[in-house]
Tab-separated table of C-alpha atoms and ligand atoms in Angstrom:
chain	number	residue	atom	x	y	z
I	23	MET	CA	0.000	0.000	0.000
I	24	HIS	CA	1.191	3.469	-0.814
I	25	LYS	CA	2.166	5.248	2.331
I	26	ASN	CA	0.039	8.317	3.035
I	27	SER	CA	2.252	11.065	4.377
I	28	ASN	CA	-0.607	12.258	6.613
I	29	THR	CA	-1.060	8.998	8.527
I	30	ILE	CA	-0.911	9.376	12.274
I	31	SER	CA	1.723	6.678	12.556
I	32	GLU	CA	4.194	8.854	10.665
I	33	LYS	CA	6.492	10.825	12.895
I	34	PRO	CA	5.447	14.492	12.776
I	35	ILE	CA	8.068	17.124	12.038
I	36	ASP	CA	9.512	18.064	15.369
I	37	LEU	CA	9.695	21.850	15.238
I	38	HIS	CA	11.023	21.876	18.737
I	39	HIS	CA	13.793	19.537	17.765
I	40	PHE	CA	14.931	21.903	15.063
I	41	ALA	CA	15.660	24.153	17.978
I	42	SER	CA	18.742	26.218	17.698
I	43	ASN	CA	21.709	24.318	16.375
I	44	GLY	CA	23.607	25.416	19.421
I	45	LYS	CA	22.687	29.036	18.830
I	46	SER	CA	21.311	31.232	21.561
I	47	GLY	CA	19.749	34.657	22.058
I	48	ASN	CA	18.475	36.469	18.982
I	49	GLU	CA	20.313	34.126	16.641
I	50	LYS	CA	18.406	31.122	17.989
I	51	TYR	CA	15.099	32.655	16.864
I	52	LEU	CA	16.439	34.174	13.654
I	53	HIS	CA	17.865	30.797	12.681
I	54	ARG	CA	14.448	29.183	13.179
I	55	GLN	CA	12.717	32.047	11.398
I	56	ARG	CA	14.977	31.598	8.376
I	57	LYS	CA	14.183	27.899	8.368
I	58	PHE	CA	10.377	28.189	8.554
I	59	GLU	CA	9.336	31.571	7.194
I	60	SER	CA	8.977	32.630	3.597
I	61	ASN	CA	11.692	34.166	1.480
I	62	ALA	CA	9.400	37.208	1.141
I	63	ARG	CA	10.068	38.219	4.762
I	64	SER	CA	11.641	41.659	4.812
I	65	TYR	CA	12.122	43.587	8.078
I	66	PRO	CA	14.059	40.811	9.892
I	67	ARG	CA	16.749	41.087	7.248
I	68	ARG	CA	17.505	44.636	8.382
I	69	ILE	CA	16.357	44.425	11.977
I	70	PRO	CA	17.794	41.082	13.052
I	71	ILE	CA	16.293	40.623	16.504
I	72	ALA	CA	13.660	38.604	18.297
I	73	ILE	CA	11.574	41.016	20.356
I	74	LYS	CA	10.811	39.968	23.901
I	75	GLU	CA	8.881	42.978	25.100
I	76	ALA	CA	8.000	46.506	24.125
I	77	GLN	CA	6.741	49.616	25.853
I	78	ASP	CA	6.174	53.120	24.496
I	79	ILE	CA	8.926	53.887	21.935
I	80	TYR	CA	11.194	51.124	23.272
I	81	VAL	CA	11.569	47.491	22.304
I	82	THR	CA	13.743	44.956	24.100
I	83	ASP	CA	15.125	41.873	22.408
I	84	VAL	CA	15.543	38.424	23.932
I	85	GLU	CA	19.129	39.279	24.918
I	86	GLY	CA	17.973	42.306	26.904
I	87	ASN	CA	19.159	44.963	24.416
I	88	GLN	CA	16.888	47.986	24.242
I	89	TYR	CA	16.144	49.922	21.069
I	90	ILE	CA	14.345	53.164	20.273
I	91	ASP	CA	11.727	52.115	17.753
I	92	CYS	CA	11.215	54.677	14.996
I	93	LEU	CA	9.581	52.104	12.762
I	94	SER	CA	6.468	51.839	14.959
I	95	GLY	CA	4.953	48.937	13.050
I	96	ALA	CA	5.452	50.827	9.757
I	97	GLY	CA	3.713	53.858	11.216
I	98	SER	CA	0.841	51.970	12.857
I	99	LEU	CA	1.640	52.530	16.520
I	100	ALA	CA	0.459	56.089	17.118
I	101	LEU	CA	0.880	55.672	20.885
I	102	GLY	CA	3.931	53.433	20.715
I	103	HIS	CA	3.871	49.899	22.082
I	104	ASN	CA	1.478	48.633	24.724
I	105	HIS	CA	-0.062	51.935	25.714
I	106	PRO	CA	-2.124	51.584	28.936
I	107	CYS	CA	-5.266	52.982	27.251
I	108	ILE	CA	-5.025	50.218	24.640
I	109	HIS	CA	-4.600	47.548	27.311
I	110	GLU	CA	-7.564	48.965	29.197
I	111	ALA	CA	-9.765	48.796	26.077
I	112	ILE	CA	-8.715	45.191	25.441
I	113	GLN	CA	-9.347	44.232	29.052
I	114	LYS	CA	-12.825	45.787	28.934
I	115	CYS	CA	-13.672	43.739	25.846
I	116	ILE	CA	-12.658	40.560	27.648
I	117	ASP	CA	-14.540	41.486	30.823
I	118	THR	CA	-17.780	42.248	28.984
I	119	LYS	CA	-17.822	39.023	26.948
I	120	LEU	CA	-17.972	40.997	23.736
I	121	PRO	CA	-18.089	38.755	20.669
I	122	LEU	CA	-14.683	39.195	19.085
I	123	LEU	CA	-15.817	38.756	15.507
I	124	THR	CA	-19.224	39.756	14.132
I	125	LEU	CA	-18.706	40.030	10.345
I	126	ASP	CA	-20.570	43.286	9.646
I	127	ILE	CA	-23.253	42.821	12.272
I	128	THR	CA	-23.270	45.820	14.560
I	129	THR	CA	-22.536	46.023	18.292
I	130	PRO	CA	-22.446	48.888	20.800
I	131	ILE	CA	-18.619	48.842	20.461
I	132	LYS	CA	-18.832	49.204	16.677
I	133	ASP	CA	-21.446	51.934	16.970
I	134	LYS	CA	-19.203	53.899	19.345
I	135	PHE	CA	-16.225	53.474	17.033
I	136	VAL	CA	-18.186	54.770	14.023
I	137	GLU	CA	-19.361	57.783	16.021
I	138	THR	CA	-15.774	58.524	17.130
I	139	LEU	CA	-14.461	58.027	13.593
I	140	PHE	CA	-17.018	60.416	12.094
I	141	GLY	CA	-16.007	62.913	14.778
I	142	ILE	CA	-12.488	63.168	13.320
I	143	LEU	CA	-13.571	63.436	9.672
I	144	PRO	CA	-13.421	66.895	8.103
I	145	LYS	CA	-16.506	69.072	8.362
I	146	GLY	CA	-18.357	69.188	5.059
I	147	PHE	CA	-17.465	65.534	4.488
I	148	ARG	CA	-18.686	63.739	7.576
I	149	GLU	CA	-22.274	64.999	7.246
I	150	ASN	CA	-22.825	62.884	4.126
I	151	ALA	CA	-20.237	60.150	4.562
I	152	LYS	CA	-20.522	56.384	4.557
I	153	VAL	CA	-18.091	53.859	5.974
I	154	GLN	CA	-17.185	50.408	4.650
I	155	PHE	CA	-15.162	48.167	6.939
I	156	CYS	CA	-12.613	46.056	5.108
I	157	SER	CA	-10.717	42.854	5.787
I	158	PRO	CA	-8.243	44.286	7.992
I	159	CYS	CA	-5.211	45.397	5.982
I	160	GLY	CA	-4.687	48.654	4.126
I	161	ALA	CA	-4.469	46.905	0.764
I	162	ASP	CA	-7.974	45.524	1.078
I	163	ALA	CA	-9.318	49.019	1.768
I	164	ILE	CA	-7.550	50.150	-1.422
I	165	GLU	CA	-9.275	47.320	-3.308
I	166	ALA	CA	-12.601	48.485	-1.869
I	167	ALA	CA	-11.978	52.114	-2.886
I	168	ILE	CA	-11.192	51.109	-6.465
I	169	LYS	CA	-14.204	48.824	-6.701
I	170	LEU	CA	-16.490	51.491	-5.212
I	171	THR	CA	-15.431	54.160	-7.701
I	172	LYS	CA	-15.527	51.793	-10.686
I	173	ILE	CA	-19.090	50.793	-9.821
I	174	ALA	CA	-20.182	54.378	-9.115
I	175	THR	CA	-18.742	55.829	-12.325
I	176	GLY	CA	-19.090	52.867	-14.678
I	177	ARG	CA	-15.498	53.530	-15.758
I	178	SER	CA	-12.598	51.123	-15.588
I	179	SER	CA	-9.235	52.884	-15.407
I	180	VAL	CA	-7.409	54.629	-12.580
I	181	PHE	CA	-4.834	57.423	-12.476
I	182	ALA	CA	-2.131	56.700	-9.896
I	183	PHE	CA	1.198	58.484	-9.299
I	184	SER	CA	4.899	57.771	-9.597
I	185	GLY	CA	6.408	57.008	-6.182
I	186	SER	CA	3.137	55.638	-4.812
I	187	TYR	CA	2.676	52.679	-2.490
I	188	HIS	CA	-0.810	51.257	-1.979
I	189	GLY	CA	-0.181	47.668	-0.897
I	190	MET	CA	0.617	44.209	-2.163
I	191	THR	CA	-2.672	42.640	-3.260
I	192	ASN	CA	-3.246	42.392	-6.979
I	193	GLY	CA	-5.236	45.617	-7.448
I	194	ALA	CA	-3.264	47.627	-4.882
I	195	LEU	CA	0.026	46.494	-6.405
I	196	SER	CA	-1.216	47.610	-9.820
I	197	LEU	CA	-1.526	51.121	-8.378
I	198	THR	CA	1.885	50.925	-6.705
I	199	ALA	CA	4.816	52.439	-8.516
I	200	ASN	CA	7.764	50.279	-7.421
I	201	THR	CA	8.615	48.413	-10.620
I	202	LYS	CA	10.973	45.966	-8.867
I	203	VAL	CA	8.069	44.382	-6.998
I	204	LYS	CA	5.658	44.621	-9.933
I	205	ASP	CA	8.137	42.956	-12.230
I	206	GLN	CA	7.703	39.685	-10.333
I	207	ALA	CA	3.895	39.700	-10.388
I	208	LEU	CA	2.736	39.664	-13.953
I	209	ASN	CA	-0.824	40.244	-15.162
I	210	LEU	CA	-1.720	43.028	-12.769
I	211	MET	CA	-4.742	45.290	-13.357
I	212	LYS	CA	-4.143	46.793	-16.770
I	213	ASP	CA	-5.939	50.118	-16.827
I	214	VAL	CA	-3.678	52.087	-14.506
I	215	PHE	CA	-1.974	55.238	-15.761
I	216	PHE	CA	0.854	56.700	-13.735
I	217	MET	CA	1.014	60.484	-13.537
I	218	PRO	CA	4.150	62.359	-12.442
I	219	PHE	CA	4.193	63.148	-8.713
I	220	PRO	CA	6.159	66.312	-7.883
I	221	TYR	CA	9.398	65.223	-6.221
I	222	SER	CA	11.558	68.280	-6.092
I	223	TYR	CA	14.875	66.566	-5.367
I	224	ARG	CA	14.485	64.192	-8.324
I	225	CYS	CA	12.100	66.164	-10.492
I	226	PRO	CA	10.438	64.038	-13.215
I	227	PHE	CA	10.433	67.107	-15.479
I	228	GLY	CA	13.958	68.202	-14.640
I	229	VAL	CA	12.865	71.628	-13.406
I	230	GLY	CA	11.915	71.235	-9.702
I	231	GLY	CA	9.885	73.486	-7.403
I	232	VAL	CA	6.556	75.131	-8.238
I	233	GLU	CA	7.364	75.061	-11.951
I	234	ALA	CA	7.269	71.235	-11.882
I	235	GLU	CA	3.948	71.282	-10.044
I	236	LYS	CA	2.480	73.562	-12.684
I	237	ILE	CA	3.719	71.314	-15.486
I	238	SER	CA	2.366	68.223	-13.711
I	239	LEU	CA	-1.087	69.787	-13.347
I	240	HIS	CA	-1.071	71.057	-16.904
I	241	TYR	CA	-0.051	67.656	-18.245
I	242	ILE	CA	-2.737	65.825	-16.282
I	243	GLU	CA	-5.494	68.267	-17.209
I	244	ASN	CA	-4.471	68.108	-20.849
I	245	LEU	CA	-4.807	64.298	-20.821
I	246	LEU	CA	-8.402	64.726	-19.753
I	247	SER	CA	-9.327	67.609	-22.050
I	248	ASP	CA	-7.506	66.566	-25.234
I	249	SER	CA	-9.791	64.435	-27.401
I	250	HIS	CA	-6.651	62.849	-28.880
I	251	SER	CA	-4.743	62.141	-25.653
I	252	GLY	CA	-5.407	58.411	-26.019
I	253	VAL	CA	-6.550	58.149	-22.419
I	254	LEU	CA	-10.124	57.527	-21.273
I	255	LYS	CA	-11.622	59.335	-18.312
I	256	PRO	CA	-10.750	57.240	-15.243
I	257	ALA	CA	-12.963	55.899	-12.457
I	258	ALA	CA	-10.696	57.620	-9.932
I	259	PHE	CA	-7.467	59.367	-9.089
I	260	ILE	CA	-5.615	57.791	-6.173
I	261	LEU	CA	-2.765	59.474	-4.312
I	262	GLU	CA	-0.968	59.861	-0.991
I	263	ALA	CA	-0.738	63.476	0.170
I	264	VAL	CA	2.582	62.506	1.736
I	265	GLN	CA	4.013	59.464	-0.011
I	266	GLY	CA	5.315	57.021	2.581
I	267	GLU	CA	7.157	54.027	1.181
I	268	GLY	CA	8.032	56.095	-1.892
I	269	GLY	CA	10.463	58.036	0.321
I	270	THR	CA	8.345	60.482	2.390
I	271	ILE	CA	7.645	62.827	-0.478
I	272	VAL	CA	5.389	65.687	0.493
I	273	ALA	CA	2.862	67.060	-2.004
I	274	SER	CA	2.434	70.815	-1.722
I	275	PRO	CA	-0.941	72.400	-0.926
I	276	TYR	CA	-0.762	74.135	-4.333
I	277	TRP	CA	-0.456	70.842	-6.218
I	278	LEU	CA	-3.087	69.058	-4.139
I	279	GLN	CA	-5.495	71.940	-4.672
I	280	GLY	CA	-4.791	71.698	-8.406
I	281	ILE	CA	-5.556	67.969	-8.433
I	282	ARG	CA	-8.766	68.563	-6.493
I	283	ARG	CA	-9.806	71.293	-8.960
I	284	ILE	CA	-9.138	69.032	-11.961
I	285	THR	CA	-10.917	65.993	-10.494
I	286	LYS	CA	-13.953	68.118	-9.632
I	287	LYS	CA	-14.017	69.746	-13.063
I	288	TYR	CA	-13.972	66.380	-14.836
I	289	ASP	CA	-16.226	64.659	-12.305
I	290	ILE	CA	-13.635	62.091	-11.250
I	291	PRO	CA	-13.645	60.746	-7.660
I	292	LEU	CA	-10.463	61.583	-5.765
I	293	ILE	CA	-9.252	58.808	-3.464
I	294	VAL	CA	-6.698	59.865	-0.869
I	295	ASP	CA	-4.768	56.986	0.689
I	296	GLU	CA	-4.233	57.960	4.332
I	297	VAL	CA	-3.203	54.476	5.425
I	298	GLN	CA	0.227	55.671	6.575
I	299	ALA	CA	-0.079	59.466	6.754
I	300	GLY	CA	-3.473	59.562	8.470
I	301	ILE	CA	-4.456	59.833	12.130
I	302	GLY	CA	-2.165	62.649	13.141
I	303	ARG	CA	1.110	61.380	11.734
I	304	THR	CA	1.792	64.449	9.565
I	305	GLY	CA	0.701	67.036	12.125
I	306	ASP	CA	-2.866	67.116	10.802
I	307	MET	CA	-5.467	64.452	11.500
I	308	PHE	CA	-5.335	63.705	7.750
I	309	ALA	CA	-2.432	64.733	5.533
I	310	PHE	CA	-4.686	66.268	2.854
I	311	GLU	CA	-6.116	68.741	5.380
I	312	GLU	CA	-3.106	71.032	5.158
I	313	ALA	CA	-4.152	71.859	1.585
I	314	GLY	CA	-7.729	72.637	2.664
I	315	ILE	CA	-9.116	70.040	0.257
I	316	THR	CA	-11.559	67.197	0.873
I	317	PRO	CA	-11.365	63.976	-1.143
I	318	ASP	CA	-14.302	61.816	-2.218
I	319	VAL	CA	-12.870	58.663	-0.660
I	320	ILE	CA	-10.460	58.403	2.279
I	321	VAL	CA	-8.620	55.118	2.841
I	322	ILE	CA	-7.677	54.510	6.472
I	323	SER	CA	-5.847	51.688	8.257
I	324	LYS	CA	-2.672	51.235	10.374
I	325	ALA	CA	-3.006	53.691	13.334
I	326	ILE	CA	-6.830	53.648	13.311
I	327	GLY	CA	-6.838	50.200	14.952
I	328	GLY	CA	-4.837	51.270	17.998
I	329	SER	CA	-2.257	48.506	17.336
I	330	LEU	CA	-4.805	45.905	16.185
I	331	PRO	CA	-5.724	45.198	12.546
I	332	LEU	CA	-8.486	47.451	11.203
I	333	SER	CA	-9.068	49.061	7.837
I	334	LEU	CA	-11.872	50.971	6.223
I	335	ILE	CA	-12.877	53.501	3.643
I	336	VAL	CA	-15.064	56.528	4.236
I	337	TYR	CA	-16.623	58.158	1.216
I	338	ARG	CA	-19.212	60.633	0.022
I	339	ASP	CA	-22.628	59.003	-0.049
I	340	HIS	CA	-23.331	59.797	-3.711
I	341	LEU	CA	-20.774	57.071	-4.521
I	342	ASP	CA	-22.703	54.505	-2.515
I	343	LYS	CA	-24.031	52.763	-5.595
I	344	TRP	CA	-22.680	49.277	-4.974
I	345	THR	CA	-25.134	46.580	-4.014
I	346	PRO	CA	-25.366	44.434	-0.855
I	347	GLY	CA	-22.358	42.152	-0.606
I	348	SER	CA	-20.331	44.067	-3.234
I	349	HIS	CA	-17.444	44.192	-0.806
I	350	ALA	CA	-17.114	41.721	2.016
I	351	GLY	CA	-14.451	40.031	4.108
I	352	THR	CA	-14.672	37.750	7.120
I	353	PHE	CA	-12.468	39.816	9.388
I	354	ARG	CA	-14.152	43.173	8.797
I	355	GLY	CA	-15.900	42.829	12.129
I	356	ASN	CA	-12.900	42.816	14.450
I	357	GLN	CA	-14.552	44.182	17.595
I	358	MET	CA	-11.442	44.414	19.715
I	359	ALA	CA	-9.757	46.564	17.066
I	360	MET	CA	-12.776	48.849	17.066
I	361	ALA	CA	-12.511	49.174	20.849
I	362	THR	CA	-8.783	49.934	20.683
I	363	GLY	CA	-9.482	52.197	17.688
I	364	THR	CA	-11.919	54.263	19.741
I	365	ALA	CA	-9.378	54.375	22.571
I	366	VAL	CA	-6.539	55.582	20.323
I	367	LEU	CA	-8.664	58.287	18.679
I	368	ASN	CA	-9.924	59.563	22.027
I	369	TYR	CA	-6.423	59.569	23.483
I	370	ILE	CA	-4.967	61.418	20.497
I	371	THR	CA	-7.661	64.090	20.728
I	372	LYS	CA	-7.579	64.441	24.508
I	373	HIS	CA	-3.798	64.711	24.683
I	374	GLN	CA	-3.414	66.895	21.581
I	375	LEU	CA	-1.056	64.451	19.926
I	376	VAL	CA	-1.719	65.820	16.443
I	377	GLN	CA	-0.287	69.111	17.667
I	378	ASN	CA	2.589	67.251	19.330
I	379	SER	CA	3.347	65.518	16.039
I	380	LYS	CA	3.495	68.872	14.242
I	381	LYS	CA	5.641	70.547	16.898
I	382	LYS	CA	8.127	67.702	17.272
I	383	GLY	CA	8.291	67.307	13.497
I	384	ILE	CA	9.236	70.961	13.009
I	385	HIS	CA	12.012	70.614	15.584
I	386	MET	CA	13.367	67.361	14.144
I	387	LEU	CA	13.337	68.747	10.610
I	388	LYS	CA	15.241	71.837	11.780
I	389	ILE	CA	17.991	69.612	13.178
I	390	PHE	CA	17.897	67.451	10.024
I	391	ASN	CA	18.615	70.609	8.053
I	392	GLU	CA	21.619	71.259	10.304
I	393	PHE	CA	22.791	67.694	9.586
I	394	LYS	CA	22.400	68.374	5.896
I	395	ALA	CA	24.669	71.405	6.143
I	396	LEU	CA	27.285	69.314	7.968
I	397	TYR	CA	27.205	66.000	6.123
I	398	PRO	CA	27.615	66.043	2.343
I	399	PHE	CA	26.097	62.568	1.892
I	400	ILE	CA	22.716	63.971	2.946
I	401	GLY	CA	21.082	65.127	-0.275
I	402	ASP	CA	17.693	66.125	1.021
I	403	VAL	CA	15.686	66.208	4.249
I	404	ARG	CA	11.921	66.402	4.293
I	405	GLY	CA	8.695	65.384	5.938
I	406	ARG	CA	5.698	66.628	7.836
I	407	GLY	CA	4.939	66.002	11.479
I	408	LEU	CA	6.457	62.718	12.574
I	409	MET	CA	6.762	61.310	9.064
I	410	LEU	CA	10.359	62.268	8.410
I	411	ALA	CA	13.107	61.412	5.963
I	412	ILE	CA	16.771	61.914	5.159
I	413	GLU	CA	17.823	61.082	1.597
I	414	ILE	CA	21.324	59.613	1.349
I	415	VAL	CA	23.272	60.308	-1.833
I	416	ASP	CA	26.456	59.323	-3.581
I	417	THR	CA	28.702	62.387	-3.729
I	418	ASP	CA	31.348	60.496	-5.715
I	419	LYS	CA	29.054	60.633	-8.701
I	420	LYS	CA	27.995	63.576	-10.823
I	421	THR	CA	25.001	65.715	-9.907
I	422	SER	CA	22.005	66.194	-12.180
I	423	HIS	CA	21.656	69.616	-13.774
I	424	LEU	CA	19.424	70.483	-10.789
I	425	GLY	CA	22.296	69.750	-8.394
I	426	SER	CA	20.978	66.461	-6.958
I	427	TYR	CA	23.301	63.501	-6.531
I	428	PRO	CA	22.395	59.902	-7.445
I	429	THR	CA	21.029	57.661	-4.702
I	430	SER	CA	23.313	55.725	-2.367
I	431	PRO	CA	21.495	52.588	-1.220
I	432	LYS	CA	24.708	51.055	0.143
I	433	LEU	CA	25.470	53.993	2.397
I	434	ALA	CA	21.822	54.298	3.485
I	435	SER	CA	21.885	50.641	4.477
I	436	GLU	CA	25.195	51.121	6.347
I	437	ILE	CA	23.723	54.080	8.258
I	438	GLN	CA	20.642	52.047	9.131
I	439	LYS	CA	22.907	49.262	10.421
I	440	ARG	CA	25.068	51.607	12.500
I	441	CYS	CA	21.928	53.199	13.978
I	442	PHE	CA	20.675	49.741	14.862
I	443	ASP	CA	23.995	48.881	16.522
I	444	LYS	CA	23.611	52.014	18.640
I	445	GLY	CA	20.036	51.114	19.595
I	446	LEU	CA	17.960	53.053	17.088
I	447	ILE	CA	15.569	51.319	14.695
I	448	ILE	CA	14.836	53.265	11.529
I	449	GLU	CA	13.558	52.181	8.129
I	450	THR	CA	14.817	52.770	4.616
I	451	GLY	CA	12.609	53.401	1.607
I	452	GLY	CA	12.228	55.484	-1.516
I	453	ARG	CA	14.212	55.166	-4.738
I	454	GLU	CA	16.719	52.302	-4.407
I	455	SER	CA	15.972	52.272	-0.645
I	456	SER	CA	18.276	55.250	-0.182
I	457	VAL	CA	15.968	57.268	2.053
I	458	LEU	CA	16.191	56.934	5.853
I	459	ARG	CA	12.651	57.016	7.194
I	460	LEU	CA	11.548	57.816	10.745
I	461	LEU	CA	8.018	57.231	12.034
I	462	PRO	CA	8.210	57.613	15.830
I	463	PRO	CA	4.999	57.457	17.866
I	464	LEU	CA	2.953	60.651	18.190
I	465	THR	CA	3.622	60.517	21.934
I	466	LEU	CA	7.290	61.402	21.268
I	467	THR	CA	8.792	63.427	24.126
I	468	ASP	CA	11.549	66.058	23.919
I	469	GLU	CA	13.903	63.653	25.664
I	470	GLN	CA	13.207	60.841	23.197
I	471	ALA	CA	13.618	63.207	20.237
I	472	LYS	CA	16.967	64.295	21.689
I	473	ASP	CA	18.140	60.686	22.003
I	474	ILE	CA	17.154	59.921	18.396
I	475	LEU	CA	18.944	63.009	17.079
I	476	PHE	CA	22.014	62.225	19.186
I	477	ILE	CA	22.347	58.711	17.753
I	478	LEU	CA	21.806	59.948	14.190
I	479	ASP	CA	24.488	62.591	14.678
I	480	GLU	CA	26.930	60.052	16.123
I	481	VAL	CA	26.395	57.740	13.175
I	482	PHE	CA	26.679	60.536	10.603
I	483	LYS	CA	29.925	61.672	12.268
I	484	SER	CA	31.319	58.121	12.094
I	485	ILE	CA	30.458	57.946	8.381
I	486	ASN	CA	32.044	61.320	7.717
I	487	LYS	CA	35.332	60.125	9.271
I	488	ASN	CA	35.571	57.092	6.951
U	27	PLP	C1	0.059	54.468	1.922
U	27	PLP	C2	-0.175	53.010	2.095
U	27	PLP	N1	-1.239	52.447	1.520
U	27	PLP	C3	-1.509	51.147	1.653
U	27	PLP	C4	-0.677	50.330	2.392
U	27	PLP	C5	-0.980	48.854	2.511
U	27	PLP	O1	-1.342	48.522	3.806
U	27	PLP	P1	-1.186	47.013	4.303
U	27	PLP	O2	0.269	46.717	4.362
U	27	PLP	O3	-1.835	47.001	5.650
U	27	PLP	O4	-1.914	46.180	3.326
U	27	PLP	C6	0.446	50.876	3.014
U	27	PLP	C7	1.371	50.040	3.791
U	27	PLP	O5	2.459	50.400	4.150
U	27	PLP	C8	0.705	52.250	2.863
U	27	PLP	O6	1.795	52.819	3.405
């Protein structure tokens, strides 16, 4: 008889036995992680630790080393790790025997969350807004936004922007600009047209500044007005007001206002992806608010769940043309995340953390500018609130005619490593991963900011000496 590999008599794989190969501490866990987890894993390659515990901005690994965490779960942990108000909300859920998953059936906890959520939406939007809960990652909310606008407009294409990041599911990846990742996933959604996003340091038009923004707007409007542009009117525009993974590239109010004017004129829904920039990170509750514009669809995830998975879209009710069941997902009823979501929103409002994000961001950026004057390998510094970036460049190469040097992914990675060795966790992103990205919690104190800046300065000094 052919032996069935699932028979009980067969010895199961002994995961415990594969223990550590004599390794201990972080390496014991990393060794096992390498053995069992997918090749697609990413952060552990640059942050090679096993985390034992975490509190506020600090994480401690299994060897007892402490780090300042400026990654914050890729910008999700608005209050840092394990904030007491989050624990309290979780405890309350357990004590009250709340059902933990309800699909989209409502509960008092969900009702409270929706009320709190609508309370933070811009005036003039919230009065006629609808919410759709999504299966709980940002990418699924992006899928929902695209589906919603396609159904509402009866159109099929989407305008996205160079430098964008919207997630890794098929539709979201189609709207994402990073060609290295797209190259491996063929047959993505076809009807996506990428428009130039103003990026002053590496201007797609080779002019930089306001001039580039004007050209970008002119180009986009011309595509829509020219009967021979070859491009059909899209179901939506989708953009990040501050691009995150693309390298913390900040759109100006002037450009955002221009995009809003064009989308209104041509009756095209504007989707703003606030998955990373939203909920106070940029010094406004939503990043688009600085420009005084209001989108038609806002995509929200990460921080909104108060450390637990939650994602949703809110949109103007005239778009609410899809039919029952048009978007679903088993885990869209995560009650505990709604409880922690309410807690995080209330805490942010009560303790004026949006203002703290703005204030601390201004200070950090001022010091970043001082670094830039001191260290030639810093090509550009930018950001808003506590979404900050330092672009590392290769000064051995020639500048563009605008004076910007080529990227230096190797040096950026070396700086990230040296920061890590000194107890500071930062991320890299942007073109060729040459941008150092910092996303500390909105609770950041003066003392913590000082420690972060001190370590960065130490590392930059050590690089300068080489
Ligand atoms: C702006 C933006 N949109 C969408 C996503 C996708 O979210 P998720 O990773 O939860 O699917 C991300 C994730 O980093 C993001 O930064």
